[in-house]
Structure formats: C-alpha cells, structure tokens
XYZ file of C-alpha atoms in Angstrom:
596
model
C 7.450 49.788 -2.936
C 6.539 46.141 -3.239
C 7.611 44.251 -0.036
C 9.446 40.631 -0.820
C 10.901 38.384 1.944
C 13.535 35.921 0.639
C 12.950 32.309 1.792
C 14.983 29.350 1.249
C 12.542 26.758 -0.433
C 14.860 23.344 0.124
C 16.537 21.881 2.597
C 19.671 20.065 2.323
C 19.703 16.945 0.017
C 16.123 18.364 -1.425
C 17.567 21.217 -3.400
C 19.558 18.900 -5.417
C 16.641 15.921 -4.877
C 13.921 18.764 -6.051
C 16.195 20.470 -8.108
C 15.711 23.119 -7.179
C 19.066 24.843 -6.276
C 18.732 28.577 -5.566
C 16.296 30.606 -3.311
C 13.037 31.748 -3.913
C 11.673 35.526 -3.625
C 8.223 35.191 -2.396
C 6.579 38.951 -3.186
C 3.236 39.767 -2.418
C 1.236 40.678 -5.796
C -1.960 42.261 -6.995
C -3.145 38.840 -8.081
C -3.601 37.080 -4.962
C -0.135 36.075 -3.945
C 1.269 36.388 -1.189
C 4.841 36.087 1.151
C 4.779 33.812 3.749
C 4.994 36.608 6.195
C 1.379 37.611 5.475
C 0.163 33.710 5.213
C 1.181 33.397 8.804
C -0.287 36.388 9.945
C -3.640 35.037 8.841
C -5.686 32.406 10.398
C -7.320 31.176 7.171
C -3.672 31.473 5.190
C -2.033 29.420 7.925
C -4.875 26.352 7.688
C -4.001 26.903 3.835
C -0.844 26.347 4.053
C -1.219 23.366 6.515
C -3.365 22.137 3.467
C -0.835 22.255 0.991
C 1.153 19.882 2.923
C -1.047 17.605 2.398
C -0.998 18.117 -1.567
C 2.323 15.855 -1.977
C 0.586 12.859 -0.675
C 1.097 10.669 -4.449
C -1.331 8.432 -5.820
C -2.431 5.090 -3.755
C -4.665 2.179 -4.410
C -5.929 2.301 -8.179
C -4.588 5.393 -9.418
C -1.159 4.073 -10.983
C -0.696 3.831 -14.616
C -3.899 3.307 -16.479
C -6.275 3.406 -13.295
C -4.187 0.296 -12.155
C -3.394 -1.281 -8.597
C 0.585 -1.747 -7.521
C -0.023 -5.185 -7.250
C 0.143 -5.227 -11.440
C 3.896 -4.857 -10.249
C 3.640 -7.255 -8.308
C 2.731 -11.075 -8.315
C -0.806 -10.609 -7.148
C -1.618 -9.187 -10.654
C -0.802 -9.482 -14.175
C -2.957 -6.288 -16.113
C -4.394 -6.929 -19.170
C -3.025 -3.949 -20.774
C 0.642 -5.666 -21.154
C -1.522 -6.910 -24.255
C -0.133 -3.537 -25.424
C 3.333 -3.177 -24.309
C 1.962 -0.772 -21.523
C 4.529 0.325 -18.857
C 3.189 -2.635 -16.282
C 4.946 -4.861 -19.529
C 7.742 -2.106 -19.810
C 8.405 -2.705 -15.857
C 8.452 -6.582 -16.190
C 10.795 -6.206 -19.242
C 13.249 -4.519 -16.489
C 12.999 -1.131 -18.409
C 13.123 0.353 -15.052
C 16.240 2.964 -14.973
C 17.870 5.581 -13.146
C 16.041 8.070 -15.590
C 12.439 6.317 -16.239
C 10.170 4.405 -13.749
C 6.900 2.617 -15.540
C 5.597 2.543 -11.910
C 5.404 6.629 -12.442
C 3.974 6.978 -15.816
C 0.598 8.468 -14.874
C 0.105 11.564 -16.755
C -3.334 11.856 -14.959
C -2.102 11.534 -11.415
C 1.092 12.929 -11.785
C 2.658 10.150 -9.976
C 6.585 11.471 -8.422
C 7.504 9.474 -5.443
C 10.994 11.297 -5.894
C 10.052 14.866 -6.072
C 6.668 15.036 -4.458
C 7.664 13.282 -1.432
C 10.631 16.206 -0.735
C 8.367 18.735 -1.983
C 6.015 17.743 0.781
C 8.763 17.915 3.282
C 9.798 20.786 2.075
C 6.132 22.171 2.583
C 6.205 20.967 6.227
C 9.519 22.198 7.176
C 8.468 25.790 5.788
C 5.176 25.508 8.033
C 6.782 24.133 11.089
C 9.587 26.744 11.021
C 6.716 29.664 11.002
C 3.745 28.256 12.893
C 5.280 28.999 16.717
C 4.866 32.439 16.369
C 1.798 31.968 13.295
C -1.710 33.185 13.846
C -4.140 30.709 15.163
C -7.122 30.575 16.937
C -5.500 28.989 19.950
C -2.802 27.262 21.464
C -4.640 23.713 21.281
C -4.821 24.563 17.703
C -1.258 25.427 17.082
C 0.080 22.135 18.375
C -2.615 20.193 16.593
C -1.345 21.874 13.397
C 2.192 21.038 14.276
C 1.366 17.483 15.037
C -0.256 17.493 11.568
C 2.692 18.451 10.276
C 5.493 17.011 11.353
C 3.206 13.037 11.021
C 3.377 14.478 7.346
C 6.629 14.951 7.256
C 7.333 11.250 8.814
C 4.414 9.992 6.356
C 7.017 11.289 3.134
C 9.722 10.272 4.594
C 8.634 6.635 5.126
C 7.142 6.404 1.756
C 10.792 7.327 -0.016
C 12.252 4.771 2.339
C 10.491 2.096 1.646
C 11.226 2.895 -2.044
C 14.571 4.190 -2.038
C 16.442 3.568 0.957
C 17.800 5.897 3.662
C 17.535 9.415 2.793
C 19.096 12.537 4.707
C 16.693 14.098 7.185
C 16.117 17.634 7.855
C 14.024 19.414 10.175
C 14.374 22.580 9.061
C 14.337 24.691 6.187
C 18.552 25.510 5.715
C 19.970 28.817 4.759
C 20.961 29.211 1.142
C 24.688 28.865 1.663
C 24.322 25.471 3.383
C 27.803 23.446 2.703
C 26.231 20.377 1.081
C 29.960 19.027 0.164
C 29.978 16.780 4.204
C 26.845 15.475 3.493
C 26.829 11.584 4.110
C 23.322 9.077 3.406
C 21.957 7.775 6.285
C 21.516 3.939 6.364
C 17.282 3.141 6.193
C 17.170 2.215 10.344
C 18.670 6.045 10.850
C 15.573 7.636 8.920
C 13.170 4.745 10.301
C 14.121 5.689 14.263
C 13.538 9.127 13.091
C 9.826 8.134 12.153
C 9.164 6.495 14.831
C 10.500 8.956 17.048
C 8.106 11.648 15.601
C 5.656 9.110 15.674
C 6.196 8.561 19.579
C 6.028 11.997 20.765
C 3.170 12.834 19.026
C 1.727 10.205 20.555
C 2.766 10.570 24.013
C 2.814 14.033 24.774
C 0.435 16.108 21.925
C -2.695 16.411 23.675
C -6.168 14.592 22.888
C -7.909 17.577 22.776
C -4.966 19.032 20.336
C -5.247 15.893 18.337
C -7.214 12.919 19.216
C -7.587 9.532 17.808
C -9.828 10.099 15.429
C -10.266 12.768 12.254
C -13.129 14.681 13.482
C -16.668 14.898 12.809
C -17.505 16.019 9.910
C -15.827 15.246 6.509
C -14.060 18.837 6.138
C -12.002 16.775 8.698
C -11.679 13.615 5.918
C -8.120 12.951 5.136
C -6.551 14.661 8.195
C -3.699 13.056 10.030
C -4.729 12.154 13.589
C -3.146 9.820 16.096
C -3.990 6.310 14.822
C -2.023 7.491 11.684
C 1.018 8.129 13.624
C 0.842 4.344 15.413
C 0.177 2.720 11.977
C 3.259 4.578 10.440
C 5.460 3.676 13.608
C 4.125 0.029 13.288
C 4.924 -0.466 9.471
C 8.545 1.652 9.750
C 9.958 -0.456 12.871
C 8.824 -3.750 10.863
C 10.452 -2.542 7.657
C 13.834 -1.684 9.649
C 14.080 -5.353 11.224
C 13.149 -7.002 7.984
C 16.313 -8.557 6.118
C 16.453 -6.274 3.289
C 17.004 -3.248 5.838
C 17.940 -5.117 9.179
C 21.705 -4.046 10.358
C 21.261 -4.366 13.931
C 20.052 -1.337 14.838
C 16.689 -2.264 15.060
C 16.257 -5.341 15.724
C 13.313 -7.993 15.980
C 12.490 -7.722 19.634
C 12.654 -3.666 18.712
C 9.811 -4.001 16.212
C 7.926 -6.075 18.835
C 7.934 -3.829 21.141
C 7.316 -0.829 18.501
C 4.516 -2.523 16.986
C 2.949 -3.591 20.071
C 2.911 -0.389 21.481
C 1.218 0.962 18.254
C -1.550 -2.408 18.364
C -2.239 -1.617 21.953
C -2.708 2.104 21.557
C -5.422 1.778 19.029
C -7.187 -0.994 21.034
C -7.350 1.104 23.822
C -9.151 3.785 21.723
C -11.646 2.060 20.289
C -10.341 0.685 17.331
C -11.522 -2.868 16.389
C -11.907 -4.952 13.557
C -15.199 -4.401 10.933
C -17.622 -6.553 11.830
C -21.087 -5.195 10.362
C -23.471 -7.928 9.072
C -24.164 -7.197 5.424
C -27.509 -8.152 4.416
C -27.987 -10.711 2.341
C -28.028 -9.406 -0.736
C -25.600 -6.840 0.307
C -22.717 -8.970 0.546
C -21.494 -11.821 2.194
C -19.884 -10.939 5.092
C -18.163 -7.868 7.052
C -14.598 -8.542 5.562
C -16.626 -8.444 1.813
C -18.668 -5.271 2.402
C -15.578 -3.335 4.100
C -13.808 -2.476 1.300
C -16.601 -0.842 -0.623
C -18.333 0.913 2.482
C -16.648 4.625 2.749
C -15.230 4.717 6.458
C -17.006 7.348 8.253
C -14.943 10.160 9.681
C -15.767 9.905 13.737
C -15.384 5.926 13.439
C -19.171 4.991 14.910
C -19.588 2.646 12.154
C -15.952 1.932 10.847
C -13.422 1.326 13.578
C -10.957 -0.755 11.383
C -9.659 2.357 9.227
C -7.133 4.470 10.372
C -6.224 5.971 7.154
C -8.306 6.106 3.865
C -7.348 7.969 0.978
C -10.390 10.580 -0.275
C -10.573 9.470 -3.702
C -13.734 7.409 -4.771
C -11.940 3.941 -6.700
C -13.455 3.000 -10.369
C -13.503 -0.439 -10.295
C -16.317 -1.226 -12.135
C -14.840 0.720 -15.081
C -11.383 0.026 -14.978
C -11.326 -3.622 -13.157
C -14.749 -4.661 -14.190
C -16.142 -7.318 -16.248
C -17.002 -7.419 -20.189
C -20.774 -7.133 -19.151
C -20.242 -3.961 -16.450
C -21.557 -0.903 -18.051
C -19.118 1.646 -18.372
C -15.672 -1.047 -18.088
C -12.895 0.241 -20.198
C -10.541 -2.124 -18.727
C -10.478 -5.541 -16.648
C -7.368 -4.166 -15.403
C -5.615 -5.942 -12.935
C -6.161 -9.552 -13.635
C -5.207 -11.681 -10.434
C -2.805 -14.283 -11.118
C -3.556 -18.278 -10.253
C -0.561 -17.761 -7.276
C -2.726 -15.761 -5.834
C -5.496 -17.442 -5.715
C -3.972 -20.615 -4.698
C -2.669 -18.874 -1.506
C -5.871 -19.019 -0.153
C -6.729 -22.282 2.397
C -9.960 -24.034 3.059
C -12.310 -23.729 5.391
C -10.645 -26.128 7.650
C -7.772 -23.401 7.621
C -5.658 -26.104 5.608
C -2.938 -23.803 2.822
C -3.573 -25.727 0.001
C -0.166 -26.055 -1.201
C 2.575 -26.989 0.676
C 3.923 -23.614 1.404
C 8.053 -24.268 1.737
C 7.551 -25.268 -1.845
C 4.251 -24.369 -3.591
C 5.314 -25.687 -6.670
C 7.130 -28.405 -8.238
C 8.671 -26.980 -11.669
C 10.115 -23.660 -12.521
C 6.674 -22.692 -14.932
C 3.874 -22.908 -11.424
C 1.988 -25.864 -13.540
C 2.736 -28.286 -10.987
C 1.428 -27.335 -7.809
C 3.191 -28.966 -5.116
C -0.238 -30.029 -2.994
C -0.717 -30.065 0.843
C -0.741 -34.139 1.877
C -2.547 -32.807 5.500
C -5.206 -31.262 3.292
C -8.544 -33.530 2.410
C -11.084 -30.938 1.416
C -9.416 -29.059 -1.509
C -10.065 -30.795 -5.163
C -8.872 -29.726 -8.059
C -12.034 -30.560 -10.509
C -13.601 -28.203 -7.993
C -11.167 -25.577 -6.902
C -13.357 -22.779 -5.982
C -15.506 -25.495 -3.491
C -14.595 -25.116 0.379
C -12.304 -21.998 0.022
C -11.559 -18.805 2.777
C -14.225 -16.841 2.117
C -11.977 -14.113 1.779
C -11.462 -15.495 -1.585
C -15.055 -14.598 -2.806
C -15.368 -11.566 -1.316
C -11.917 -10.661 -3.329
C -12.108 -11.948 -6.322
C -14.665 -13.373 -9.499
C -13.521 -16.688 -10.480
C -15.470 -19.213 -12.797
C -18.717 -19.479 -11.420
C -18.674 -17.014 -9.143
C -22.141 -14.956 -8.143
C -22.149 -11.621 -9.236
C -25.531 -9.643 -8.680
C -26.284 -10.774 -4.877
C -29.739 -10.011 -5.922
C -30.304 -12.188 -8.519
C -29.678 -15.431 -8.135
C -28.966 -16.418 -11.639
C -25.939 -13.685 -11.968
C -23.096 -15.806 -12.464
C -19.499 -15.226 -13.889
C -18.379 -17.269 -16.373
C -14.779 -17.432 -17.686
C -14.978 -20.560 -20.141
C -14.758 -20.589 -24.246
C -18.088 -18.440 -24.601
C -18.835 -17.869 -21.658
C -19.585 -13.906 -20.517
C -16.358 -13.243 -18.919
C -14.284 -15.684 -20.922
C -10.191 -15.186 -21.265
C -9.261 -13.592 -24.080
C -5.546 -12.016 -25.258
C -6.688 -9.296 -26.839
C -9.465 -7.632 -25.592
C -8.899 -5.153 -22.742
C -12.508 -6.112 -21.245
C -11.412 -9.724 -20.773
C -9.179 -11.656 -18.197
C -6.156 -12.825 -19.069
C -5.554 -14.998 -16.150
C -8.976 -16.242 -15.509
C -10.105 -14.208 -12.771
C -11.528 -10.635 -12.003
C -11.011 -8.297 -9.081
C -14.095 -7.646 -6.940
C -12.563 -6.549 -3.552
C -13.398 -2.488 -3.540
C -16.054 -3.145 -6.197
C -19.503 -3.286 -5.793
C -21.429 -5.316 -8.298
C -24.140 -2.196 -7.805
C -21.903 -0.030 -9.861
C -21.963 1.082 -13.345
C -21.696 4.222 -15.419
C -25.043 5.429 -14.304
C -23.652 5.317 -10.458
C -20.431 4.828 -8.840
C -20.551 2.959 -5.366
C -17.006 1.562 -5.260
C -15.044 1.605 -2.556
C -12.347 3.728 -0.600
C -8.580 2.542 -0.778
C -7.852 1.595 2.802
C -3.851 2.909 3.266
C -3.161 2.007 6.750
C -6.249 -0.371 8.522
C -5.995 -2.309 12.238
C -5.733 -5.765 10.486
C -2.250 -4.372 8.926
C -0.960 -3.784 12.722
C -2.225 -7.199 14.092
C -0.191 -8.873 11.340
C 2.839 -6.377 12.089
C 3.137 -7.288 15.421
C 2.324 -11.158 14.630
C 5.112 -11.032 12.367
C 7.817 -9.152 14.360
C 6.954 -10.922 17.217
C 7.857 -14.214 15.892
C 11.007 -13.077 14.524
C 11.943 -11.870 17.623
C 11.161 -15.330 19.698
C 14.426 -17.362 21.174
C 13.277 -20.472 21.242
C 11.264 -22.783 18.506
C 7.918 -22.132 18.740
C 5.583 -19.032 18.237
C 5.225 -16.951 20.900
C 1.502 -16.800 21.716
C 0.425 -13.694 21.444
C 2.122 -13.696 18.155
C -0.632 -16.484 17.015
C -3.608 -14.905 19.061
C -2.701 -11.436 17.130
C -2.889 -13.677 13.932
C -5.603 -15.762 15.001
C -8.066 -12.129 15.388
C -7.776 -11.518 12.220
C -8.352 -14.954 11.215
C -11.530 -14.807 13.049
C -12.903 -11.930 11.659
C -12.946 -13.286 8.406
C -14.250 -16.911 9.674
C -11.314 -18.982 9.127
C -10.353 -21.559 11.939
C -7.633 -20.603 14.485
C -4.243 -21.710 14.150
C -3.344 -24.102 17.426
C -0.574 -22.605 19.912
C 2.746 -24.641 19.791
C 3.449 -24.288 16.011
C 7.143 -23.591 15.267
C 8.504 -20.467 14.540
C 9.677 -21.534 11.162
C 6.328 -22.785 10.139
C 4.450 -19.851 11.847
C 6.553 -17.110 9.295
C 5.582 -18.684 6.707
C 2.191 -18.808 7.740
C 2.317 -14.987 8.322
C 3.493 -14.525 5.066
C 0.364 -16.383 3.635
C -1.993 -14.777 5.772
C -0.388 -11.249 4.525
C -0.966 -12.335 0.816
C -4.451 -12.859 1.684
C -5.679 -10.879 3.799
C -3.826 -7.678 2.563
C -4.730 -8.461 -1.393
C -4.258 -5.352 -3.407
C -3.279 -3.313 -0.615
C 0.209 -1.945 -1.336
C 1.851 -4.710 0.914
C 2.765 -7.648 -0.993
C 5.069 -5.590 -3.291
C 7.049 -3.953 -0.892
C 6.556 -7.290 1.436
C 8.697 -9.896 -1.208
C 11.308 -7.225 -1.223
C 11.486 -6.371 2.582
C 11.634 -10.305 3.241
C 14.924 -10.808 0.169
C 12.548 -13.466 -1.721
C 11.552 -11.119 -5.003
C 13.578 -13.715 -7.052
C 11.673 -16.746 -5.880
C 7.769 -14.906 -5.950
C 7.694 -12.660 -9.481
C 9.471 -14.694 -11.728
C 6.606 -16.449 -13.757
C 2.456 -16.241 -12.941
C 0.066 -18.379 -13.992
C -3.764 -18.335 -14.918
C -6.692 -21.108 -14.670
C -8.676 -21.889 -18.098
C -12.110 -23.614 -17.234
C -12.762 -25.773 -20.367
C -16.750 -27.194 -20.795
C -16.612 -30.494 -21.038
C -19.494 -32.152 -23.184
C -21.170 -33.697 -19.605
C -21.761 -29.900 -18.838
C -19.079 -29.945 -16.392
C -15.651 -28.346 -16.214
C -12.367 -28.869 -15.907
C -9.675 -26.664 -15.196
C -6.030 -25.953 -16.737
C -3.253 -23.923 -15.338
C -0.925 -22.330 -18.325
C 1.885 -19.462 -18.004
C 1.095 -16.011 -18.508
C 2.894 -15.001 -21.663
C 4.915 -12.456 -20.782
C 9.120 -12.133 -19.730
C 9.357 -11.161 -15.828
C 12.555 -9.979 -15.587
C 12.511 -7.470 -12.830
C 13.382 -9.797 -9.987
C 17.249 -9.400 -9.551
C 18.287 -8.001 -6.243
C 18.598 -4.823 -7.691
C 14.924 -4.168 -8.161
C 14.818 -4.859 -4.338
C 15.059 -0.721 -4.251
C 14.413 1.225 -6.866
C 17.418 3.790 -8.328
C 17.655 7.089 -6.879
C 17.065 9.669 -10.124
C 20.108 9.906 -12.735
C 20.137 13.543 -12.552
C 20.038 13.895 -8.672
C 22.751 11.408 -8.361
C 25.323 13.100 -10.465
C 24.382 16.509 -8.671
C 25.309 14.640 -5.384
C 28.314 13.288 -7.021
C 30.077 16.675 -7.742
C 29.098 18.043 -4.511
C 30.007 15.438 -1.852
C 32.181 13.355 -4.004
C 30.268 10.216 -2.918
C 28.185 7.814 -5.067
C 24.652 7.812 -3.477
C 23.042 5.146 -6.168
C 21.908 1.743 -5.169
C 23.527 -1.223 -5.514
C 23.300 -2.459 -8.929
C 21.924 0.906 -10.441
C-alpha cells in the first residue's frame, strides 16, 4: 500500500497570495518522489530541501526584462529598447496594474516577486517546522541550517515589503482549516521589526561555528546565507521603516541608528572592509573600477566588501555593450544625463546646486553650483569623481586600457554615436561600463558579479539614519566620517564636520546616486524618501556635436518618451487583482494600496 502523509503547503495569507487554496498529498513514488517524512529522515534530502529554499530568490542586477538593470525603471536609465514599445516604455506609460507588472515580464527568468517570494516562505516554514527532529550530521549543523532558513525567510519577506507594503507574517506552516476570515494586514514597521528581530538573534545567539561570518571555503558554499547577510538585511529594513514613505512612529530615526550601527559595527569587527586592491594599469583604474567585475571570493581573503553576491555571471558586454563589442545585442540601459550630472569634481564640489538641480521643468537648464570653479561645460567629462569613469563610457572615454588609442566616441559618425533606432546605439549619449569589462566579448565572458548587499551600502545606511535622527542643526559626526569612508575609498575629498543637517541629507542622497549606480537602490530610494514625482518625471541625454575646429560641443535634449509613472501611487506597487478579491470575500477588508 503506497504510504502518503498530508501536508499543508501554505500558510495563512499565502494560500490565497500563492493560490494555492487546498492541501497537498505528498506520496512517495517509483519515480523518485518522495514525502517529506522520508526527506527528513535523510541527510542528503534534508540539505536538498534547505536548497530549494533558496530557489525563490527572483532575478537581481541585469536579469529583468530583456537582460536589463532596475534602474531602466528608474531615473538612472532610460533602455534603448523603449525604441520598441518594450515593457520598460509600457512601465513609463503607467501600464502598470493590479493584473500586469512590465517590471515582471521576463519569460527567461521567470521574474514573480508576488508568488515566488511566499513560495519561498512557504519552503522555509515547511523546513523549519521538520528540521528539530530532521536528520543531520550534527547539532552545529542543525542550527546552521535553521539559521539559513529562517535569514531566508526574513530575506522574502523584506523583498515583498519593500515592494508591496506590510504583509501578514507566519512562522509556521497552518493547518488546513485555518479561519482566514480575522485576518488583518500588518502596517510595513510590524513586518520590518519582525526582520530585524530574526536578523538579531541570529546574530547574537547562533553560534560562529554553526554559522560564521563568512560563506565558507569553497564555492559549493557560494550563495549561502551567513551572518553578514543577516546585518545587511537588518541595516536596509530598519532604514526603510524610518524613511517617510513607511515611518509611523514605530521605528523611528534614532531606531534605525542604532539598528544600522549595530549591523556597521558587527561587520567591522569581522573583518569586513572596503575593496581596496590596486588594479594594474591596464587593468583598470582604481579599486572602486575593478570591484564590480572581479567575482568576490567565497572566504573573503581578497574581497572583504561583499556580503552578498548573486551566482549568476552578468552579460554586459552583450546586452549593455557598445556597437563595436563583439557579441552586443543590446546597449541596454542607457544612463540618463541626471545621472551623470550627479557626479562632483575632484574638489568634491556637486556640480549643480542640489536643492534645485535644474531651472525648467524639461532638465535643459541646469541650475549650476556658484561655489564650484573647476566644472566647465565645453568640457564636462574634465575633473570629474572618478567614480564616473569607472561607471560609465561617455564621449571620449578610454575603452581598451591596453591600447591607448581605444576611445569611445558618441558624436554624428563617430563609433558609438546616438542613434533612435538601432538597439546597439545610445540613446542618451552614454554607455554602462560598471560590471563590464572591456576584455569581454563573445569569445569570453569576464563580466562581473551583481553585488546585492556590499559594506559601502551599510556605511551610507547608517550615515543616513544617523542624520535623520540628530536634534540639533548640524550632522552628527560620525554620520559624516561613515560618509566620508566611503568617499575615501573612491578618492574624493572629505566633506568638513559642521555641515547642517539639511545640507548633509541631501548630500547623502547624492552620494547614494553615485556611489550605489545600478545597484537596486535608487529605485526603491526616490520612493522610500516621497520625492518619485520630483526625480522620474523627464531625463535627459548629452549630444557631442564636432565642430569644424575639431573640437566639441555639447547639447542636452529630452529623452522622447512620456514618464508617467510618478504619482504617489507608484510609490508601492498593487498587490495582485486576483489575490485581492480572494482576501476581499474572506476577511471582508480591502487589502489594495492606495490608489490601486
């Protein structure tokens, strides 16, 4: 007689969020499968199943729609494939609805923040509700696994906040006739205290040699969670709960100080530090350039900046790479001038006058810094942060390190020139060469590794709730040495103690832009901060024209293109159509965001 065991596969809200709103007979089978009594009877089946928690983690860095960044959602990027009414044009025609999100449409990555996020908390529950009495190798082992699991479980849970808003939180799986009709939604700062509480006693009280602070030593142990993981996501959810789109007292400012020094400190004192590696000189140009195409290595000799990195090799030569790459199908996401003009010059001058950056409505007025001497327009790539070479090919820009007549041209003619209707070509006047490596080519990948949670992030965390938090006018110190570190690193001046606090934020922001280009931050950082409406509504490129002389000069002009997704209701995306009437008939509540 063939043996089944009956196991509830949702809990609570994620049986209508999954949809999946019945029980599931597990059986074991001739073919291989088998009930969850047997996988946790096994030592290999129990590490498998750990595994497949891991298998919700959804696409980050390039892997969106069309091999494209987040930030072509964002105003770091406009991608070249709006050319064709792709969904990066669908999302900035506001086509983004309770039942379709362009962000999602990736048919090759299978993109479901929604789904895949519960179904990987549904995945950890199952595990953590079997592994106390599963079979393991040891008892160091078991509550490594369960530390694995429940940062996981904190790790989906953050990600659908951040998107969606407070969500209900289980930590179980719930029996089958679970009255759903009570159920209330938690406000964000309910779900965020949850993470950070996870986060916390994983931290404090799982042991090093159960899980340590870094992944391991080999790279079987590449992608695991570890302990730095848990104090970047406790960092990024106490900043996100004081922020103004979420703030509502609960956590407040000096909160996320506190939360997001703890998590700073932590890594500091184990050995985490900022990349510093001299490239060689035809390598790169400096350690900030050469970071994000050098693979981290797993027992952090080498890298001691990365805490998480996501173990999938980018393509940006093929689809961010110039017309002359071999192998580009795409110069995909095409930075935008706003972008570009965020970043100061070498006398750590902004460029622009940051409370207003520019002086009309279209960004082709830019609203220039009086205090700064050493920025000139005819010449607006001379003097910059070199962060902004190391990030991005503008006109003239070296390519090949190794030759020395490699050069980047975006002009009438030129070998990267604009164009509006060929996918190779810019649209905005600039390429993206942060993660890329001008080595690369069909014949031999060497692109980078997308760098999800990284020390810099924390030391602009705490920089940024500790200012918030200050009573009185000026920056709190530490606030601008935390700031000033990562300033350093890239060799940009320090800003001087005794700036004001109002000043200081908006020099965090700046710094943010820059320093976390491309990185999943700036989208989710306009909407956390309330100012979506005054950052995404129009971007800009730069057109180098040759001159007769041999010289250049250089025109801004508008992107052509409608961006109307900045209303406050894209400050949070919907919660699915379907899921919400489901929740509707059974608590009699309305559960969709405001404006949805």
């Amino acid at each position: 007689m063939m043996r089944t065991r009956t196991v509830n596969t949702a809990i609570s809200a994620m049986i209508f969020f999954a949809g999946m709103l019945s029980c599931t007979k597990i059986p074991e089978y001739s073919d291989g499968r088998v009930s969850l009594d047997e996988v946790f009877s096994s030592y290999r089946k129990t590490a498998g199943y750990l595994n497949l928690c891991y298998t919700k983690i959804q696409p980050q860095g390039g892997f969106y729609a069309g091999n494209s960044f987040l930030a072509s959602f964002s105003d770091e990027a406009a991608h070249v494939s709006e050319i064709n009414n792709s969904v990066h044009r669908q999302w900035w025609q506001g086509l983004l609805t309770p039942f379709y999100n362009p962000v999602e449409t990736n048919t090759s990555s299978n993109t479901n923040w929604w789904a895949g996020h519960f179904e990987g908390i549904r995945y950890c529950n199952v595990f953590l509700a079997n592994i106390d009495t599963a079979m393991v190798a040891g008892e160091s082992i078991r509550q490594g696994y369960k530390a694995q699991a429940r940062l996981l479980r904190a790790f989906y849970y953050l990600q659908l906040i951040k998107r969606y808003g407070g969500v209900p939180v289980y930590t179980a799986p719930l029996p089958v006739d679970y009255d759903y009709s009570s159920e209330q939604r938690p406000p964000f700062s309910a779900v965020a205290q949850f993470i950070i509480d996870e986060c916390n006693d994983v931290l404090e009280n799982v042991p090093n040699e159960a899980m340590g602070w870094i992944q391991g030593d080999t790279d079987f142990q590449r992608g695991m969670f570890y302990k730095a993981v848990a104090a970047a996501m406790k960092s990024q959810a106490a900043l996100f709960a004081a922020s103004p789109l979420w703030n509502d007292g609960t956590i407040t400012w000096q909160d996320a100080a506190r939360y997001t020094k703890e998590a700073l400190d932590r890594c500091l004192e184990n050995g985490f530090k900022l990349y510093d590696a001299a490239p060689g000189t035809t390598d790169g140009y400096d350690a900030f350039d050469i970071y994000f195409r050098t693979r981290a290595d797993v027992n952090r000799v080498r890298d001691r900046e990365t805490i998480y990195e996501v173990n999938r090799q980018l393509n940006i030569y093929s689809y961010n790479g110039l017309p002359f790459t071999d192998g580009i199908v795409s110069s995909g996401d095409n930075p935008v001038q706003e972008l570009i003009d965020a970043f100061e010059t070498i006398d750590g001058k902004p460029i622009l006058d940051l409370t207003r950056p520019y002086l009309d409505a279209n960004h082709l007025q830019p609203n220039y810094n009086s205090e700064n001497t050493l920025y000139n327009p005819a010449a607006p790539f001379e003097n910059r942060d070199p962060r902004l070479r190391a990030s991005f090919y503008h006109h003239g820009a070296r390519f090949d390190l190794r030759n020395a007549s490699s050069f980047v041209w975006m002009h009438a003619g030129g070998n990267a020139a604009i164009s509006e209707n060929d996918l190779r070509h810019t649209r905005t006047g600039y390429y993206l060469r942060k993660f890329g490596n001008f080595t690369s080519s069909r014949t031999g990948n060497n692109d980078g590794y997308f760098k999800l949670y990284r020390l810099a992030e924390l030391y602009l965390n705490f920089a940024e709730a500790a200012n918030e938090a200050a009573a009185g006018g000026l920056a709190p110190g530490d606030a601008v040495d935390a700031l000033n570190i990562v300033r350093a690193r890239a060799g940009m001046p320090a800003i001087e103690a005794g700036i004001d606090k109002e000043t200081f934020r908006l020099r965090i922001r700046n710094e943010r832009r820059v320093e976390l280009a491309y990185e999943e931050h700036r989208f989710f950082d306009v909407r956390r901060w309330k100012i979506l409406d005054e950052t995404d509504r129009v971007v800009t490129g730069m057109r180098p024209i040759a001159e007769p002389d041999g010289t250049f000069t250089y025109e801004r002009f508008v992107i052509d293109h409608s961006r109307a997704a900045v209303t406050d209701k894209y400050l949070i995306f919907p919660l699915p159509g379907n899921e919400v009437a489901k929740l509707q008939e059974l608590t009699g509540s309305n559960w969709q965001n405001p404006g949805w």
